[in-house]
Amino acid sequence: MNILVCVKQVPDTTEIRIDPVKNTLIREGVPSIVNPFDGYALEAAARLRDKNPDTKIVVLSMGPEQAKKALKECLAIAADKAYLVSDRAFGGSDTLATSYIISNAIRKVEELEGTFDAIFCGKQAIDGDTAQVGPEIAEHLDYPQVTYGLEAELKDDMLKVKKEVENGIEVIGVKLPCVVTFTKPAWDPRFPNIKRKIAANKAEIPTLTAADLDMIDLTRAGLKGSPTKVKKTFVPQKKTGGIQIKEDNAAVGAVRLYQLLSDANVI
């Protein structure tokens, strides 16, 4: 089996900065991590390989040069090969443009690694929370998709996916090739071992630019190819202070609360 896992390097949520002109996240120089939901997707692929040893796992990320650090982390954990998609022409892409670029990159990587039986993604990136890129990749590739996956199991020419729903879990069968996006399961991702860490640090990660993606239409990439326009982005200020009412008797506490609200002219 041949699995591609799409991963994203996201800024540490405590260090987010905004470009005041473009209204986009400033990523260069900001501490970054592998998007946690993408980590669950990688672990789901690794668990499939545990039961099917001939499975190959390739990871792909779109971002600046520093995203290679995230790809090397994935190599240390479970991935066999890694590719970075990076070009100035891709900067500022919204979810639609991003999914278009990635779908073209997937086709290019398939020329090198063979056709992928499944594309795994995290359900969403914690820096955007849109949950759109995975499903959009499925649409660009014309693949069936399952979202909010918890785990996947190979059954002949299909995947049996446990999917999180509001009232519990559904089990869905989906034919290959397909796209599955993963949410947080009951288990934690595995840690890398020393041997894989050493190999990952030495690994050369190819970069695919716009020139490498033969069929890409650059009018559909970057800020110009993004129909979503961000008017304003800001980090909400943290509120401090507050009063705690600690009374053993609820009635006494209610009277105290009423008095405080009355004195503040709230009621």
mmCIF file of C-alpha atoms in Angstrom:
data_model
loop_
_atom_site.group_PDB
_atom_site.id
_atom_site.type_symbol
_atom_site.label_atom_id
_atom_site.label_comp_id
_atom_site.label_asym_id
_atom_site.label_seq_id
_atom_site.Cartn_x
_atom_site.Cartn_y
_atom_site.Cartn_z
ATOM 1 C CA MET A 1 0.000 0.000 0.000
ATOM 2 C CA ASN A 2 1.163 3.521 -0.789
ATOM 3 C CA ILE A 3 0.025 6.315 1.549
ATOM 4 C CA LEU A 4 0.640 10.051 1.302
ATOM 5 C CA VAL A 5 0.269 12.088 4.482
ATOM 6 C CA CYS A 6 -0.167 15.846 4.087
ATOM 7 C CA VAL A 7 1.348 17.739 7.000
ATOM 8 C CA LYS A 8 1.623 21.383 7.884
ATOM 9 C CA GLN A 9 4.098 23.220 10.064
ATOM 10 C CA VAL A 10 2.090 25.636 12.187
ATOM 11 C CA PRO A 11 3.275 28.463 14.434
ATOM 12 C CA ASP A 12 3.326 27.894 18.154
ATOM 13 C CA THR A 13 0.003 29.378 19.267
ATOM 14 C CA THR A 14 1.738 31.385 21.984
ATOM 15 C CA GLU A 15 3.972 33.155 19.449
ATOM 16 C CA ILE A 16 1.522 34.145 16.700
ATOM 17 C CA ARG A 17 2.275 37.395 14.863
ATOM 18 C CA ILE A 18 0.262 39.016 12.067
ATOM 19 C CA ASP A 19 1.557 40.821 8.970
ATOM 20 C CA PRO A 20 -0.178 44.225 9.274
ATOM 21 C CA VAL A 21 -0.236 44.717 5.486
ATOM 22 C CA LYS A 22 -1.175 41.278 4.116
ATOM 23 C CA ASN A 23 -3.197 40.244 7.177
ATOM 24 C CA THR A 24 -1.511 36.826 7.041
ATOM 25 C CA LEU A 25 0.451 34.907 9.661
ATOM 26 C CA ILE A 26 4.171 35.697 9.874
ATOM 27 C CA ARG A 27 5.860 32.296 9.912
ATOM 28 C CA GLU A 28 9.558 33.083 9.447
ATOM 29 C CA GLY A 29 11.395 33.179 12.763
ATOM 30 C CA VAL A 30 8.356 32.014 14.738
ATOM 31 C CA PRO A 31 8.677 28.780 16.786
ATOM 32 C CA SER A 32 6.736 26.111 14.931
ATOM 33 C CA ILE A 33 5.381 22.612 15.482
ATOM 34 C CA VAL A 34 3.849 19.855 13.366
ATOM 35 C CA ASN A 35 0.107 20.412 13.244
ATOM 36 C CA PRO A 36 -1.221 17.979 15.910
ATOM 37 C CA PHE A 37 -4.071 16.641 13.746
ATOM 38 C CA ASP A 38 -1.557 15.857 10.993
ATOM 39 C CA GLY A 39 0.370 13.899 13.614
ATOM 40 C CA TYR A 40 -2.718 11.752 14.170
ATOM 41 C CA ALA A 41 -2.957 11.186 10.405
ATOM 42 C CA LEU A 42 0.688 10.062 10.331
ATOM 43 C CA GLU A 43 0.098 7.722 13.251
ATOM 44 C CA ALA A 44 -2.969 6.259 11.507
ATOM 45 C CA ALA A 45 -0.759 5.533 8.480
ATOM 46 C CA ALA A 46 1.911 3.997 10.712
ATOM 47 C CA ARG A 47 -0.679 1.724 12.355
ATOM 48 C CA LEU A 48 -1.801 0.572 8.942
ATOM 49 C CA ARG A 49 1.813 -0.283 8.130
ATOM 50 C CA ASP A 50 2.141 -2.205 11.401
ATOM 51 C CA LYS A 51 -0.454 -4.642 10.007
ATOM 52 C CA ASN A 52 0.691 -4.350 6.372
ATOM 53 C CA PRO A 53 4.513 -4.211 6.401
ATOM 54 C CA ASP A 54 4.847 -3.537 2.678
ATOM 55 C CA THR A 55 3.141 -0.143 3.113
ATOM 56 C CA LYS A 56 5.149 2.942 2.114
ATOM 57 C CA ILE A 57 4.467 6.299 3.800
ATOM 58 C CA VAL A 58 5.355 9.558 2.054
ATOM 59 C CA VAL A 59 4.833 12.959 3.709
ATOM 60 C CA LEU A 60 4.306 16.218 1.869
ATOM 61 C CA SER A 61 4.148 19.762 3.159
ATOM 62 C CA MET A 62 3.623 23.154 1.556
ATOM 63 C CA GLY A 63 5.434 26.035 3.185
ATOM 64 C CA PRO A 64 8.728 27.922 3.521
ATOM 65 C CA GLU A 65 12.145 26.263 3.785
ATOM 66 C CA GLN A 66 11.817 25.977 7.559
ATOM 67 C CA ALA A 67 8.978 23.468 7.064
ATOM 68 C CA LYS A 68 11.653 20.857 6.334
ATOM 69 C CA LYS A 69 12.121 20.643 10.083
ATOM 70 C CA ALA A 70 8.556 19.372 10.437
ATOM 71 C CA LEU A 71 9.092 16.917 7.583
ATOM 72 C CA LYS A 72 12.235 15.566 9.255
ATOM 73 C CA GLU A 73 10.242 15.084 12.439
ATOM 74 C CA CYS A 74 7.750 13.007 10.439
ATOM 75 C CA LEU A 75 10.611 10.984 8.944
ATOM 76 C CA ALA A 76 11.895 10.321 12.449
ATOM 77 C CA ILE A 77 8.478 9.077 13.563
ATOM 78 C CA ALA A 78 7.226 6.927 10.693
ATOM 79 C CA ALA A 79 7.570 8.365 7.166
ATOM 80 C CA ASP A 80 9.790 6.780 4.502
ATOM 81 C CA LYS A 81 10.114 9.784 2.148
ATOM 82 C CA ALA A 82 9.335 13.504 2.354
ATOM 83 C CA TYR A 83 8.733 16.351 -0.099
ATOM 84 C CA LEU A 84 8.428 20.099 0.413
ATOM 85 C CA VAL A 85 6.294 22.251 -1.886
ATOM 86 C CA SER A 86 7.635 25.800 -1.769
ATOM 87 C CA ASP A 87 7.645 28.821 -4.056
ATOM 88 C CA ARG A 88 7.155 32.553 -3.619
ATOM 89 C CA ALA A 89 4.287 32.306 -6.088
ATOM 90 C CA PHE A 90 2.420 30.184 -3.522
ATOM 91 C CA GLY A 91 2.685 32.750 -0.702
ATOM 92 C CA GLY A 92 -0.591 33.963 0.799
ATOM 93 C CA SER A 93 -2.666 31.117 -0.657
ATOM 94 C CA ASP A 94 -6.043 30.557 0.982
ATOM 95 C CA THR A 95 -7.486 27.072 1.452
ATOM 96 C CA LEU A 96 -8.769 26.795 -2.120
ATOM 97 C CA ALA A 97 -5.452 27.839 -3.660
ATOM 98 C CA THR A 98 -3.520 25.676 -1.193
ATOM 99 C CA SER A 99 -5.547 22.571 -1.984
ATOM 100 C CA TYR A 100 -5.135 23.232 -5.706
ATOM 101 C CA ILE A 101 -1.349 23.514 -5.366
ATOM 102 C CA ILE A 102 -1.113 20.416 -3.157
ATOM 103 C CA SER A 103 -3.259 18.347 -5.515
ATOM 104 C CA ASN A 104 -0.884 19.240 -8.367
ATOM 105 C CA ALA A 105 2.088 18.391 -6.155
ATOM 106 C CA ILE A 106 0.536 15.018 -5.315
ATOM 107 C CA ARG A 107 0.325 14.170 -9.009
ATOM 108 C CA LYS A 108 3.997 15.138 -9.421
ATOM 109 C CA VAL A 109 5.115 13.054 -6.432
ATOM 110 C CA GLU A 110 3.166 10.099 -7.823
ATOM 111 C CA GLU A 111 5.433 10.210 -10.881
ATOM 112 C CA LEU A 112 8.351 9.601 -8.512
ATOM 113 C CA GLU A 113 6.838 7.357 -5.830
ATOM 114 C CA GLY A 114 3.996 5.583 -7.627
ATOM 115 C CA THR A 115 0.243 6.085 -7.349
ATOM 116 C CA PHE A 116 -1.047 6.666 -3.833
ATOM 117 C CA ASP A 117 -3.787 4.382 -2.557
ATOM 118 C CA ALA A 118 -4.806 6.865 0.145
ATOM 119 C CA ILE A 119 -4.214 10.495 1.081
ATOM 120 C CA PHE A 120 -4.281 11.152 4.840
ATOM 121 C CA CYS A 121 -4.635 14.666 6.329
ATOM 122 C CA GLY A 122 -5.375 16.168 9.702
ATOM 123 C CA LYS A 123 -8.972 17.374 9.983
ATOM 124 C CA GLN A 124 -7.760 20.968 10.280
ATOM 125 C CA ALA A 125 -4.713 23.118 11.055
ATOM 126 C CA ILE A 126 -4.672 24.804 14.443
ATOM 127 C CA ASP A 127 -3.568 28.129 12.910
ATOM 128 C CA GLY A 128 -6.627 28.394 10.669
ATOM 129 C CA ASP A 129 -9.221 25.899 11.944
ATOM 130 C CA THR A 130 -11.017 25.864 8.587
ATOM 131 C CA ALA A 131 -11.041 22.056 8.032
ATOM 132 C CA GLN A 132 -11.267 22.781 4.290
ATOM 133 C CA VAL A 133 -7.966 21.742 2.676
ATOM 134 C CA GLY A 134 -8.391 17.965 3.064
ATOM 135 C CA PRO A 135 -11.894 17.834 1.555
ATOM 136 C CA GLU A 136 -10.834 20.258 -1.197
ATOM 137 C CA ILE A 137 -7.899 18.017 -2.134
ATOM 138 C CA ALA A 138 -10.392 15.156 -2.487
ATOM 139 C CA GLU A 139 -12.485 17.295 -4.829
ATOM 140 C CA HIS A 140 -9.493 18.320 -6.956
ATOM 141 C CA LEU A 141 -8.436 14.667 -7.281
ATOM 142 C CA ASP A 142 -12.029 13.431 -7.655
ATOM 143 C CA TYR A 143 -11.520 10.928 -4.803
ATOM 144 C CA PRO A 144 -14.105 9.742 -2.257
ATOM 145 C CA GLN A 145 -13.454 11.113 1.218
ATOM 146 C CA VAL A 146 -14.127 10.446 4.877
ATOM 147 C CA THR A 147 -13.704 13.222 7.439
ATOM 148 C CA TYR A 148 -13.182 13.090 11.215
ATOM 149 C CA GLY A 149 -11.479 9.693 11.017
ATOM 150 C CA LEU A 150 -10.216 8.034 14.177
ATOM 151 C CA GLU A 151 -8.484 5.019 12.668
ATOM 152 C CA ALA A 152 -8.351 3.110 9.388
ATOM 153 C CA GLU A 153 -8.010 -0.546 8.479
ATOM 154 C CA LEU A 154 -7.266 -2.077 5.079
ATOM 155 C CA LYS A 155 -9.935 -4.462 3.782
ATOM 156 C CA ASP A 156 -9.147 -5.805 0.299
ATOM 157 C CA ASP A 157 -9.523 -2.832 -2.095
ATOM 158 C CA MET A 158 -11.038 -0.468 0.481
ATOM 159 C CA LEU A 159 -10.444 1.184 3.826
ATOM 160 C CA LYS A 160 -12.672 0.614 6.820
ATOM 161 C CA VAL A 161 -12.640 3.944 8.670
ATOM 162 C CA LYS A 162 -13.925 4.655 12.152
ATOM 163 C CA LYS A 163 -15.415 8.145 11.956
ATOM 164 C CA GLU A 164 -16.251 10.422 14.877
ATOM 165 C CA VAL A 165 -19.829 11.720 14.803
ATOM 166 C CA GLU A 166 -21.863 13.761 17.258
ATOM 167 C CA ASN A 167 -23.461 10.771 18.956
ATOM 168 C CA GLY A 168 -20.589 8.302 18.824
ATOM 169 C CA ILE A 169 -18.699 6.465 16.071
ATOM 170 C CA GLU A 170 -19.650 5.377 12.567
ATOM 171 C CA VAL A 171 -17.790 2.719 10.582
ATOM 172 C CA ILE A 172 -17.539 3.606 6.898
ATOM 173 C CA GLY A 173 -16.086 1.648 3.998
ATOM 174 C CA VAL A 174 -14.441 3.738 1.297
ATOM 175 C CA LYS A 175 -12.908 2.502 -1.952
ATOM 176 C CA LEU A 176 -9.302 3.228 -2.866
ATOM 177 C CA PRO A 177 -7.902 5.664 -3.804
ATOM 178 C CA CYS A 178 -9.444 7.965 -1.222
ATOM 179 C CA VAL A 179 -8.838 10.901 1.121
ATOM 180 C CA VAL A 180 -9.298 10.579 4.893
ATOM 181 C CA THR A 181 -8.965 13.442 7.380
ATOM 182 C CA PHE A 182 -8.235 12.530 10.988
ATOM 183 C CA THR A 183 -9.243 13.991 14.317
ATOM 184 C CA LYS A 184 -7.913 13.191 17.803
ATOM 185 C CA PRO A 185 -8.267 9.473 18.623
ATOM 186 C CA ALA A 186 -8.108 7.737 21.994
ATOM 187 C CA TRP A 187 -4.387 7.001 21.589
ATOM 188 C CA ASP A 188 -1.299 9.203 21.358
ATOM 189 C CA PRO A 189 1.113 9.200 18.399
ATOM 190 C CA ARG A 190 4.298 7.179 18.756
ATOM 191 C CA PHE A 191 7.680 8.733 19.489
ATOM 192 C CA PRO A 192 10.706 8.493 17.203
ATOM 193 C CA ASN A 193 13.581 6.201 18.100
ATOM 194 C CA ILE A 194 17.253 7.184 17.998
ATOM 195 C CA LYS A 195 17.979 5.279 14.777
ATOM 196 C CA ARG A 196 15.183 7.010 12.876
ATOM 197 C CA LYS A 197 16.140 10.417 14.330
ATOM 198 C CA ILE A 198 19.702 10.078 13.068
ATOM 199 C CA ALA A 199 18.522 8.984 9.626
ATOM 200 C CA ALA A 200 15.964 11.834 9.467
ATOM 201 C CA ASN A 201 18.574 14.452 10.330
ATOM 202 C CA LYS A 202 20.733 13.244 7.426
ATOM 203 C CA ALA A 203 17.849 13.000 4.964
ATOM 204 C CA GLU A 204 17.813 15.238 1.883
ATOM 205 C CA ILE A 205 14.284 16.538 1.302
ATOM 206 C CA PRO A 206 13.482 17.520 -2.312
ATOM 207 C CA THR A 207 11.715 20.850 -2.879
ATOM 208 C CA LEU A 208 9.049 21.109 -5.559
ATOM 209 C CA THR A 209 8.643 24.623 -6.978
ATOM 210 C CA ALA A 210 6.086 26.046 -9.382
ATOM 211 C CA ALA A 211 8.445 25.172 -12.251
ATOM 212 C CA ASP A 212 8.339 21.498 -11.222
ATOM 213 C CA LEU A 213 4.532 21.322 -11.291
ATOM 214 C CA ASP A 214 3.974 21.056 -15.034
ATOM 215 C CA MET A 215 0.205 21.491 -15.148
ATOM 216 C CA ILE A 216 -0.226 24.189 -12.494
ATOM 217 C CA ASP A 217 -2.054 27.420 -13.342
ATOM 218 C CA LEU A 218 -0.434 30.167 -11.262
ATOM 219 C CA THR A 219 -3.512 32.382 -11.593
ATOM 220 C CA ARG A 220 -5.086 29.912 -9.138
ATOM 221 C CA ALA A 221 -2.228 30.153 -6.629
ATOM 222 C CA GLY A 222 -1.012 32.696 -4.081
ATOM 223 C CA LEU A 223 -2.875 35.843 -3.090
ATOM 224 C CA LYS A 224 -4.079 36.470 -6.654
ATOM 225 C CA GLY A 225 -5.601 33.010 -6.871
ATOM 226 C CA SER A 226 -7.283 33.185 -3.477
ATOM 227 C CA PRO A 227 -10.955 34.215 -3.478
ATOM 228 C CA THR A 228 -10.904 34.519 0.314
ATOM 229 C CA LYS A 229 -9.808 38.019 1.347
ATOM 230 C CA VAL A 230 -8.939 38.690 4.972
ATOM 231 C CA LYS A 231 -9.981 42.204 5.960
ATOM 232 C CA LYS A 232 -8.633 42.093 9.487
ATOM 233 C CA THR A 233 -6.796 39.621 11.690
ATOM 234 C CA PHE A 234 -5.838 40.132 15.308
ATOM 235 C CA VAL A 235 -4.874 38.223 18.419
ATOM 236 C CA PRO A 236 -7.533 38.733 21.122
ATOM 237 C CA GLN A 237 -6.272 40.331 24.291
ATOM 238 C CA LYS A 238 -6.251 38.153 27.352
ATOM 239 C CA LYS A 239 -8.614 39.298 30.069
ATOM 240 C CA THR A 240 -7.292 39.331 33.610
ATOM 241 C CA GLY A 241 -8.777 39.922 37.027
ATOM 242 C CA GLY A 242 -12.243 38.909 38.171
ATOM 243 C CA ILE A 243 -13.831 38.191 41.513
ATOM 244 C CA GLN A 244 -14.521 34.785 43.012
ATOM 245 C CA ILE A 245 -17.420 34.383 45.377
ATOM 246 C CA LYS A 246 -16.713 31.641 47.891
ATOM 247 C CA GLU A 247 -19.594 30.966 50.237
ATOM 248 C CA ASP A 248 -20.592 27.673 51.862
ATOM 249 C CA ASN A 249 -24.233 28.652 51.595
ATOM 250 C CA ALA A 250 -25.605 29.115 48.043
ATOM 251 C CA ALA A 251 -28.202 31.630 49.174
ATOM 252 C CA VAL A 252 -25.546 33.782 50.830
ATOM 253 C CA GLY A 253 -23.429 33.567 47.673
ATOM 254 C CA ALA A 254 -26.364 34.649 45.520
ATOM 255 C CA VAL A 255 -26.977 37.689 47.735
ATOM 256 C CA ARG A 256 -23.281 38.574 47.553
ATOM 257 C CA LEU A 257 -23.321 38.263 43.721
ATOM 258 C CA TYR A 258 -26.416 40.437 43.472
ATOM 259 C CA GLN A 259 -24.802 43.113 45.629
ATOM 260 C CA LEU A 260 -21.623 43.162 43.516
ATOM 261 C CA LEU A 261 -23.580 43.414 40.259
ATOM 262 C CA SER A 262 -25.809 46.112 41.705
ATOM 263 C CA ASP A 263 -22.838 48.159 42.916
ATOM 264 C CA ALA A 264 -21.301 47.911 39.419
ATOM 265 C CA ASN A 265 -24.587 49.130 37.863
ATOM 266 C CA VAL A 266 -24.879 45.907 35.863
ATOM 267 C CA ILE A 267 -28.344 45.268 37.265
#
